[in-house]
Amino acid sequence: MTSAPTHAKGLEGVIAGETEICNVEQSALIYRGYEIADLAENASFEEVAYLLLVGRKPSASELESFENELKSERSIPDSVRSFLKTSGDLVHHHSAVPMDLLRTGVSMLAHLDPDCQDNSPEANLRKSKRLLAKIPTIIGHMQNAIDARDFIEPDSSLSHAANLLWMMTGEKPSDEAVKVMDVSLVLYAEHDYNASTFTSRVIAGTLSDLHGAVTGAIAALKGPLHGGANEAAMEMLAEIRADIGHENDNAKIHAWMEKAFADKRKLMGFGHRVYKNGDHRAPILHGLGRKAAEARGEEFVKLFDLGEEVQRIMETEKNIFPNVDFPCGMTYYTMGIPVPQYTPIFVASRITGWCAHIMEQHANNRLIRPRAAYVGPATRNWND
Ligand code: CMC
């Protein structure tokens, strides 16, 4: 019997294609030539969305018309609104979680988009902008239905980040909260061939449509090894808090971590396939989140203190660093966002990266079809 050809489990280290959109390196994270810390400091999410979707930095007038276009596309069709009205029932009495409802909402939008079956660059860009504009509305309406309240309508005086917070909570967010949300969206926007983006490229590579590719990407992002880690990280911190009590007793935190190591638990929000010395996005969000916690009060500062101790133990004992999802969990919690909406918010940002990749795939397509190393039974006869 011949042995199976070698392969990289999980495609680790495999270069699966080219992209002009993003470069993920140990030393830097770069969107179309701009370093992530530069973007987080100096660019709005809308500017980054334009950069990713159109391919270059917008002029002031291009940005203004892009922002206006997005605002004019925020409302969603009646049939999708009717579906979202059932969110409370689906979440409270059945098995749905917000990521599933968002996936269905996006899939429904496909049926009503006049460009749905058109994969031309112009149609793809129009569809990308519509999805970017409408996803916060789906998230907001869904949360309103889960909270058993009337739908809060989009507010065209607000930016993407501010409108997202407004629609979920019904409260006009502070400038500080908008800034934190905006930066988190910048940080989440793009990350080369991560699992969900690769999923979207595989789907687009069959010449399937943009909405279908995005729907598949949402399903891929949901998992806790990928985007679902921001929710899982916060759930883990809540579990530690429930186990050790309200005070941050370092001996108890240490004991909790030692047990987790002994049980070979994967600690959520830590580790990365590419970044082995730390995720460039994590300290940026951690700094902003910590500042927000200090403004909100002791309970939130204690949460960050707990997270920092967990992080210190992971780094010193395992040499494993937090990824962006770890500070994200604590930051969104501090902002009062319901935990099951953390990954949908990731979608409200990553939709830009996915759509950029889908357009890049369609523009220079070849079917993505790798092979598998067969390790099943040798050939045999059905009648033996
Ligand atoms: N907790 C404990 N041990 C870990 C962790 C972790 N979070 N991450 C890696 N390790 C250990 C792992 O047990 C393994 O040890 P050993 O060689 O002794 O078996 C070693 O480090 C290599 O881990 P791996 O799982 O083979 O690494 P990978 O490249 O396949 O996985 C990962 C990367 C992100 C899936 C993994 O680190 C993980 O499961 N992390 C927790 C989930 C998470 O935070 N995901 C978010 C990813 S980044 C942002 C995003 O996509 O949203």
Short mmCIF file of C-alpha atoms and ligand atoms in Angstrom, two decimals:
data_model
loop_
_atom_site.label_atom_id
_atom_site.label_comp_id
_atom_site.label_asym_id
_atom_site.label_seq_id
_atom_site.Cartn_x
_atom_site.Cartn_y
_atom_site.Cartn_z
CA MET A 1 0.00 0.00 0.00
CA THR A 2 1.39 3.41 -0.93
CA SER A 3 1.35 6.07 1.77
CA ALA A 4 -0.84 9.13 1.30
CA PRO A 5 0.92 12.22 -0.08
CA THR A 6 1.84 14.69 2.64
CA HIS A 7 -0.36 17.68 3.29
CA ALA A 8 -0.50 20.61 5.73
CA LYS A 9 -3.26 19.93 8.25
CA GLY A 10 -5.61 22.92 8.29
CA LEU A 11 -3.64 24.24 5.26
CA GLU A 12 -1.13 25.73 7.73
CA GLY A 13 1.52 27.76 5.92
CA VAL A 14 -0.05 27.08 2.50
CA ILE A 15 -0.12 30.04 0.12
CA ALA A 16 -3.52 29.46 -1.49
CA GLY A 17 -3.58 32.45 -3.84
CA GLU A 18 -2.61 36.08 -4.37
CA THR A 19 -4.33 39.20 -3.09
CA GLU A 20 -3.81 42.96 -3.35
CA ILE A 21 -6.16 43.62 -0.43
CA CYS A 22 -4.31 42.70 2.73
CA ASN A 23 -0.99 41.44 4.06
CA VAL A 24 -0.94 39.50 7.34
CA GLU A 25 2.60 39.12 8.68
CA GLN A 26 4.16 38.46 12.09
CA SER A 27 5.53 41.98 11.91
CA ALA A 28 2.54 43.91 10.50
CA LEU A 29 -1.07 43.92 9.34
CA ILE A 30 -1.57 45.99 6.23
CA TYR A 31 -4.74 46.92 4.28
CA ARG A 32 -3.83 47.92 0.70
CA GLY A 33 -0.49 49.36 1.82
CA TYR A 34 -1.68 51.06 5.03
CA GLU A 35 -0.56 49.70 8.40
CA ILE A 36 -3.38 48.86 10.84
CA ALA A 37 -2.23 51.19 13.65
CA ASP A 38 -2.15 54.07 11.13
CA LEU A 39 -5.71 53.26 10.00
CA ALA A 40 -7.01 52.81 13.56
CA GLU A 41 -5.55 56.18 14.53
CA ASN A 42 -6.36 58.21 11.44
CA ALA A 43 -9.11 56.67 9.29
CA SER A 44 -12.84 56.25 9.89
CA PHE A 45 -14.50 52.89 9.26
CA GLU A 46 -16.23 54.35 6.18
CA GLU A 47 -12.83 55.42 4.78
CA VAL A 48 -11.45 51.94 5.38
CA ALA A 49 -14.54 50.38 3.78
CA TYR A 50 -14.02 52.54 0.68
CA LEU A 51 -10.31 51.65 0.63
CA LEU A 52 -11.10 47.94 0.72
CA LEU A 53 -14.04 47.96 -1.71
CA VAL A 54 -12.86 50.51 -4.26
CA GLY A 55 -9.13 49.87 -3.91
CA ARG A 56 -7.85 53.31 -2.92
CA LYS A 57 -8.21 56.03 -0.31
CA PRO A 58 -11.27 58.25 -1.06
CA SER A 59 -11.03 61.99 -1.70
CA ALA A 60 -13.18 64.17 0.57
CA SER A 61 -15.99 64.36 -2.01
CA GLU A 62 -15.80 60.62 -2.80
CA LEU A 63 -16.07 59.88 0.91
CA GLU A 64 -19.06 62.18 1.30
CA SER A 65 -20.98 60.57 -1.54
CA PHE A 66 -20.02 57.06 -0.33
CA GLU A 67 -21.31 57.88 3.17
CA ASN A 68 -24.53 59.34 1.72
CA GLU A 69 -25.03 56.31 -0.49
CA LEU A 70 -24.64 53.98 2.49
CA LYS A 71 -27.11 56.03 4.55
CA SER A 72 -29.67 55.92 1.74
CA GLU A 73 -29.41 52.12 1.55
CA ARG A 74 -29.96 51.35 5.25
CA SER A 75 -33.61 50.33 5.14
CA ILE A 76 -34.48 46.70 4.46
CA PRO A 77 -37.39 45.13 2.54
CA ASP A 78 -40.68 44.36 4.30
CA SER A 79 -40.26 40.60 3.95
CA VAL A 80 -36.92 40.74 5.79
CA ARG A 81 -38.48 42.98 8.46
CA SER A 82 -41.30 40.45 8.88
CA PHE A 83 -38.79 37.64 9.26
CA LEU A 84 -36.79 39.63 11.83
CA LYS A 85 -39.98 40.23 13.85
CA THR A 86 -39.86 36.49 14.61
CA SER A 87 -36.33 36.77 16.08
CA GLY A 88 -37.56 36.87 19.67
CA ASP A 89 -39.52 33.66 19.24
CA LEU A 90 -36.69 31.94 17.35
CA VAL A 91 -34.13 32.90 20.01
CA HIS A 92 -36.25 32.51 23.15
CA HIS A 93 -38.28 29.42 22.20
CA HIS A 94 -36.22 27.68 19.52
CA SER A 95 -32.55 27.17 18.77
CA ALA A 96 -31.58 30.31 16.82
CA VAL A 97 -28.72 32.61 17.76
CA PRO A 98 -28.17 36.07 16.23
CA MET A 99 -25.48 34.84 13.80
CA ASP A 100 -28.00 32.38 12.32
CA LEU A 101 -30.66 35.07 11.99
CA LEU A 102 -28.19 37.42 10.33
CA ARG A 103 -27.19 34.65 7.91
CA THR A 104 -30.84 34.11 6.96
CA GLY A 105 -31.47 37.86 6.71
CA VAL A 106 -28.55 38.31 4.29
CA SER A 107 -29.68 35.32 2.27
CA MET A 108 -33.19 36.81 2.03
CA LEU A 109 -31.77 40.12 0.82
CA ALA A 110 -30.35 38.22 -2.17
CA HIS A 111 -33.84 37.39 -3.45
CA LEU A 112 -34.82 41.04 -3.55
CA ASP A 113 -31.60 42.53 -4.86
CA PRO A 114 -32.04 43.43 -8.55
CA ASP A 115 -28.35 42.66 -9.17
CA CYS A 116 -28.38 39.30 -7.43
CA GLN A 117 -27.40 37.13 -10.41
CA ASP A 118 -25.03 39.71 -11.96
CA ASN A 119 -21.36 39.10 -11.09
CA SER A 120 -19.99 42.10 -13.04
CA PRO A 121 -17.63 44.40 -11.07
CA GLU A 122 -20.21 47.22 -11.17
CA ALA A 123 -23.03 45.02 -9.85
CA ASN A 124 -20.78 43.46 -7.23
CA LEU A 125 -19.80 46.90 -5.92
CA ARG A 126 -23.45 48.00 -5.77
CA LYS A 127 -24.37 44.82 -3.87
CA SER A 128 -21.39 45.23 -1.50
CA LYS A 129 -22.49 48.74 -0.55
CA ARG A 130 -26.09 47.64 -0.03
CA LEU A 131 -25.02 44.79 2.25
CA LEU A 132 -22.64 47.05 4.17
CA ALA A 133 -25.50 49.53 4.72
CA LYS A 134 -28.21 46.98 5.55
CA ILE A 135 -26.38 44.59 7.90
CA PRO A 136 -26.52 46.98 10.91
CA THR A 137 -30.27 47.34 10.28
CA ILE A 138 -30.69 43.55 10.38
CA ILE A 139 -28.65 43.39 13.60
CA GLY A 140 -30.58 46.26 15.18
CA HIS A 141 -34.06 45.03 14.25
CA MET A 142 -33.18 41.53 15.38
CA GLN A 143 -32.01 42.81 18.76
CA ASN A 144 -35.16 44.95 19.08
CA ALA A 145 -37.32 41.85 18.47
CA ILE A 146 -35.27 39.82 20.97
CA ASP A 147 -35.86 42.63 23.50
CA ALA A 148 -39.61 42.61 22.63
CA ARG A 149 -39.64 46.28 21.56
CA ASP A 150 -40.62 48.10 18.39
CA PHE A 151 -38.04 48.37 15.64
CA ILE A 152 -35.71 51.35 15.97
CA GLU A 153 -35.25 52.86 12.53
CA PRO A 154 -31.85 53.84 11.08
CA ASP A 155 -30.76 57.42 11.70
CA SER A 156 -29.18 59.07 8.66
CA SER A 157 -27.44 61.69 10.80
CA LEU A 158 -25.26 58.94 12.30
CA SER A 159 -22.12 57.21 11.05
CA HIS A 160 -22.01 53.45 10.45
CA ALA A 161 -20.64 52.82 13.97
CA ALA A 162 -23.00 55.26 15.71
CA ASN A 163 -26.06 54.02 13.82
CA LEU A 164 -25.23 50.41 14.70
CA LEU A 165 -25.15 51.28 18.42
CA TRP A 166 -28.29 53.41 18.13
CA MET A 167 -30.30 50.70 16.39
CA MET A 168 -29.39 48.03 18.92
CA THR A 169 -29.97 50.10 22.04
CA GLY A 170 -32.28 53.01 21.17
CA GLU A 171 -29.83 55.34 22.90
CA LYS A 172 -27.77 57.96 21.13
CA PRO A 173 -24.20 56.82 21.85
CA SER A 174 -21.54 59.09 23.32
CA ASP A 175 -18.68 60.28 21.10
CA GLU A 176 -16.33 58.01 23.10
CA ALA A 177 -18.51 54.93 22.51
CA VAL A 178 -18.74 55.73 18.79
CA LYS A 179 -14.95 56.06 18.59
CA VAL A 180 -14.39 52.68 20.26
CA MET A 181 -16.95 50.99 18.00
CA ASP A 182 -15.52 52.68 14.91
CA VAL A 183 -11.97 51.54 15.69
CA SER A 184 -13.13 47.99 16.42
CA LEU A 185 -14.81 47.95 12.99
CA VAL A 186 -11.58 49.18 11.38
CA LEU A 187 -9.63 46.42 13.14
CA TYR A 188 -12.11 43.70 12.13
CA ALA A 189 -12.53 44.77 8.49
CA GLU A 190 -10.02 42.52 6.74
CA HIS A 191 -7.51 39.73 7.36
CA ASP A 192 -6.45 38.01 4.09
CA TYR A 193 -7.30 34.29 3.68
CA ASN A 194 -8.87 33.66 7.09
CA ALA A 195 -11.48 30.88 7.21
CA SER A 196 -14.55 32.97 6.39
CA THR A 197 -12.86 34.97 3.63
CA PHE A 198 -11.44 31.82 2.11
CA THR A 199 -14.95 30.32 2.26
CA SER A 200 -16.29 33.34 0.39
CA ARG A 201 -13.57 32.99 -2.27
CA VAL A 202 -14.25 29.28 -2.72
CA ILE A 203 -17.94 30.04 -3.26
CA ALA A 204 -17.22 32.98 -5.56
CA GLY A 205 -14.70 30.81 -7.44
CA THR A 206 -17.52 28.61 -8.72
CA LEU A 207 -18.95 31.84 -10.24
CA SER A 208 -21.72 31.77 -7.67
CA ASP A 209 -23.09 35.15 -6.57
CA LEU A 210 -21.89 37.65 -3.95
CA HIS A 211 -24.83 37.18 -1.54
CA GLY A 212 -24.29 33.42 -1.57
CA ALA A 213 -20.58 33.85 -0.88
CA VAL A 214 -21.32 36.23 2.00
CA THR A 215 -23.94 33.87 3.43
CA GLY A 216 -21.36 31.06 3.50
CA ALA A 217 -18.78 33.39 5.04
CA ILE A 218 -21.19 34.29 7.88
CA ALA A 219 -21.59 30.59 8.67
CA ALA A 220 -17.79 30.19 8.74
CA LEU A 221 -17.29 33.24 10.95
CA LYS A 222 -19.78 31.98 13.54
CA GLY A 223 -17.50 29.21 14.85
CA PRO A 224 -15.63 29.85 18.13
CA LEU A 225 -12.26 29.08 16.55
CA HIS A 226 -12.87 32.11 14.29
CA GLY A 227 -15.14 35.13 14.85
CA GLY A 228 -17.28 33.40 17.46
CA ALA A 229 -14.26 33.73 19.75
CA ASN A 230 -15.22 37.29 20.78
CA GLU A 231 -18.43 35.95 22.36
CA ALA A 232 -16.66 32.85 23.71
CA ALA A 233 -13.90 34.98 25.29
CA MET A 234 -16.45 37.00 27.24
CA GLU A 235 -18.34 33.84 28.23
CA MET A 236 -15.06 32.40 29.52
CA LEU A 237 -14.37 35.49 31.63
CA ALA A 238 -17.93 35.28 33.00
CA GLU A 239 -17.27 31.63 33.86
CA ILE A 240 -14.06 32.56 35.70
CA ARG A 241 -15.94 35.30 37.55
CA ALA A 242 -18.70 32.84 38.54
CA ASP A 243 -16.09 30.34 39.75
CA ILE A 244 -13.78 32.66 41.70
CA GLY A 245 -16.27 35.27 42.92
CA HIS A 246 -16.49 39.01 42.45
CA GLU A 247 -13.02 39.96 43.70
CA ASN A 248 -9.89 39.42 41.62
CA ASP A 249 -7.94 37.05 43.84
CA ASN A 250 -4.81 36.27 41.81
CA ALA A 251 -4.28 32.91 43.55
CA LYS A 252 -7.80 31.85 42.54
CA ILE A 253 -7.31 33.07 38.97
CA HIS A 254 -4.06 31.13 38.81
CA ALA A 255 -5.74 27.98 40.16
CA TRP A 256 -8.55 28.36 37.57
CA MET A 257 -5.97 28.65 34.79
CA GLU A 258 -3.95 25.66 36.05
CA LYS A 259 -7.10 23.54 35.95
CA ALA A 260 -7.89 24.77 32.43
CA PHE A 261 -4.35 23.82 31.34
CA ALA A 262 -4.66 20.40 33.03
CA ASP A 263 -8.00 19.86 31.27
CA LYS A 264 -6.31 20.88 27.99
CA ARG A 265 -8.90 23.59 27.44
CA LYS A 266 -8.54 26.00 24.58
CA LEU A 267 -8.77 29.45 26.11
CA MET A 268 -10.95 31.61 23.93
CA GLY A 269 -9.46 34.78 22.48
CA PHE A 270 -5.92 33.42 22.62
CA GLY A 271 -3.63 32.10 19.91
CA HIS A 272 -3.51 32.65 16.19
CA ARG A 273 -2.57 30.63 13.14
CA VAL A 274 -0.28 33.35 11.79
CA TYR A 275 0.63 35.65 14.69
CA LYS A 276 2.77 33.69 17.12
CA ASN A 277 4.14 36.75 18.97
CA GLY A 278 0.84 38.61 19.33
CA ASP A 279 -1.98 40.02 17.22
CA HIS A 280 -1.33 43.62 16.11
CA ARG A 281 -4.99 44.50 16.62
CA ALA A 282 -5.27 43.31 20.24
CA PRO A 283 -3.30 46.05 22.07
CA ILE A 284 -5.06 48.78 20.08
CA LEU A 285 -8.51 47.58 21.13
CA HIS A 286 -7.36 46.68 24.64
CA GLY A 287 -6.17 50.27 25.25
CA LEU A 288 -9.44 51.78 24.06
CA GLY A 289 -11.55 49.21 25.94
CA ARG A 290 -9.64 49.77 29.18
CA LYS A 291 -10.19 53.52 28.88
CA ALA A 292 -13.92 52.96 28.31
CA ALA A 293 -13.99 50.67 31.37
CA GLU A 294 -12.31 53.33 33.52
CA ALA A 295 -14.98 55.80 32.44
CA ARG A 296 -17.79 53.36 33.24
CA GLY A 297 -16.75 52.32 36.71
CA GLU A 298 -15.28 49.72 39.03
CA GLU A 299 -17.14 46.64 37.77
CA PHE A 300 -15.71 47.15 34.28
CA VAL A 301 -12.20 47.99 35.48
CA LYS A 302 -12.25 44.75 37.49
CA LEU A 303 -13.20 42.86 34.33
CA PHE A 304 -10.17 44.29 32.53
CA ASP A 305 -7.96 43.55 35.57
CA LEU A 306 -9.18 39.94 35.43
CA GLY A 307 -8.54 39.75 31.70
CA GLU A 308 -5.05 41.19 32.13
CA GLU A 309 -4.18 38.58 34.76
CA VAL A 310 -5.48 35.77 32.52
CA GLN A 311 -3.42 37.24 29.70
CA ARG A 312 -0.29 37.46 31.87
CA ILE A 313 -0.61 33.81 32.89
CA MET A 314 -1.17 32.67 29.27
CA GLU A 315 1.86 34.61 28.12
CA THR A 316 4.25 33.54 30.87
CA GLU A 317 3.15 29.90 31.14
CA LYS A 318 2.19 29.06 27.56
CA ASN A 319 3.79 31.81 25.47
CA ILE A 320 0.37 32.28 23.82
CA PHE A 321 -0.87 35.81 23.21
CA PRO A 322 -4.37 37.29 22.99
CA ASN A 323 -5.91 37.81 19.58
CA VAL A 324 -8.26 40.72 18.82
CA ASP A 325 -11.28 38.78 20.09
CA PHE A 326 -10.03 38.82 23.68
CA PRO A 327 -10.09 42.60 24.22
CA CYS A 328 -13.14 42.79 21.96
CA GLY A 329 -15.19 40.65 24.36
CA MET A 330 -14.33 42.86 27.34
CA THR A 331 -14.76 46.06 25.33
CA TYR A 332 -18.19 45.26 23.89
CA TYR A 333 -19.29 44.08 27.35
CA THR A 334 -18.19 47.43 28.79
CA MET A 335 -20.26 49.15 26.08
CA GLY A 336 -23.37 47.24 27.21
CA ILE A 337 -23.73 45.22 24.00
CA PRO A 338 -25.48 41.83 24.43
CA VAL A 339 -22.87 39.06 24.11
CA PRO A 340 -24.63 37.17 21.24
CA GLN A 341 -24.32 40.31 19.08
CA TYR A 342 -20.50 40.47 19.27
CA THR A 343 -19.97 38.21 16.25
CA PRO A 344 -22.76 39.82 14.19
CA ILE A 345 -20.97 43.14 14.79
CA PHE A 346 -17.81 41.48 13.43
CA VAL A 347 -19.91 40.77 10.29
CA ALA A 348 -20.94 44.45 10.09
CA SER A 349 -17.24 45.16 9.59
CA ARG A 350 -15.82 42.07 7.81
CA ILE A 351 -18.49 42.38 5.10
CA THR A 352 -16.06 44.90 3.55
CA GLY A 353 -13.16 42.46 3.43
CA TRP A 354 -15.33 39.60 2.17
CA CYS A 355 -16.83 41.69 -0.63
CA ALA A 356 -13.39 42.98 -1.66
CA HIS A 357 -12.16 39.39 -1.89
CA ILE A 358 -15.25 38.19 -3.77
CA MET A 359 -14.75 40.97 -6.32
CA GLU A 360 -11.04 40.13 -6.59
CA GLN A 361 -11.89 36.46 -7.11
CA HIS A 362 -14.49 37.21 -9.78
CA ALA A 363 -12.11 39.58 -11.55
CA ASN A 364 -9.41 36.93 -12.01
CA ASN A 365 -11.14 33.64 -11.42
CA ARG A 366 -10.03 30.07 -11.45
CA LEU A 367 -12.11 27.38 -9.72
CA ILE A 368 -10.65 26.59 -6.26
CA ARG A 369 -10.54 22.83 -6.12
CA PRO A 370 -7.74 21.23 -4.10
CA ARG A 371 -7.33 17.47 -3.70
CA ALA A 372 -7.45 15.25 -0.62
CA ALA A 373 -4.98 12.54 0.42
CA TYR A 374 -7.14 9.41 0.42
CA VAL A 375 -6.70 7.34 3.60
CA GLY A 376 -9.85 5.16 3.35
CA PRO A 377 -10.15 1.43 2.67
CA ALA A 378 -8.40 -0.19 -0.31
CA THR A 379 -10.62 -0.85 -3.31
CA ARG A 380 -13.06 -3.75 -2.62
CA ASN A 381 -16.03 -5.41 -4.32
CA TRP A 382 -19.59 -4.66 -3.22
CA ASN A 383 -20.58 -8.37 -3.52
CA ASP A 384 -17.65 -9.76 -1.46
N1 CMC B 1 -5.61 27.95 24.47
C1 CMC B 1 -4.80 26.97 24.86
N2 CMC B 1 -3.88 26.41 24.06
C2 CMC B 1 -3.78 26.90 22.81
C3 CMC B 1 -4.58 27.93 22.35
C4 CMC B 1 -5.53 28.46 23.22
N3 CMC B 1 -6.34 29.44 22.84
N4 CMC B 1 -4.27 28.20 21.08
C5 CMC B 1 -3.28 27.37 20.74
N5 CMC B 1 -3.00 26.57 21.78
C6 CMC B 1 -1.99 25.53 21.83
C7 CMC B 1 -2.61 24.24 21.29
O1 CMC B 1 -3.18 23.48 22.31
C8 CMC B 1 -1.41 23.58 20.67
O2 CMC B 1 -0.64 23.00 21.69
P1 CMC B 1 0.07 21.58 21.49
O3 CMC B 1 1.03 21.79 20.34
O4 CMC B 1 0.70 21.31 22.80
O5 CMC B 1 -1.03 20.64 21.12
C9 CMC B 1 -0.61 24.74 20.09
O6 CMC B 1 -0.95 25.87 20.91
C10 CMC B 1 -0.94 25.05 18.64
O7 CMC B 1 -2.37 25.24 18.54
P2 CMC B 1 -3.26 24.88 17.31
O8 CMC B 1 -4.67 24.77 17.75
O9 CMC B 1 -2.68 23.70 16.58
O10 CMC B 1 -3.04 26.16 16.44
P3 CMC B 1 -3.88 26.53 15.19
O11 CMC B 1 -3.02 27.40 14.37
O12 CMC B 1 -4.45 25.32 14.52
O13 CMC B 1 -5.12 27.31 15.80
C11 CMC B 1 -6.49 28.94 16.70
C12 CMC B 1 -5.25 28.67 15.87
C13 CMC B 1 -6.81 30.42 16.64
C14 CMC B 1 -7.67 28.17 16.11
C15 CMC B 1 -6.23 28.50 18.15
O14 CMC B 1 -5.19 29.27 18.70
C16 CMC B 1 -7.47 28.56 19.00
O15 CMC B 1 -8.28 27.61 19.01
N6 CMC B 1 -7.70 29.69 19.75
C17 CMC B 1 -8.89 29.87 20.52
C18 CMC B 1 -10.03 30.39 19.63
C19 CMC B 1 -9.79 31.80 19.18
O16 CMC B 1 -9.44 32.67 19.95
N7 CMC B 1 -10.02 32.06 17.88
C20 CMC B 1 -9.89 33.42 17.28
C21 CMC B 1 -8.84 33.40 16.22
S1 CMC B 1 -8.20 34.94 15.67
C22 CMC B 1 -9.38 36.07 15.26
C23 CMC B 1 -10.59 35.61 14.56
O17 CMC B 1 -10.55 34.83 13.59
O18 CMC B 1 -11.64 36.05 14.99
#
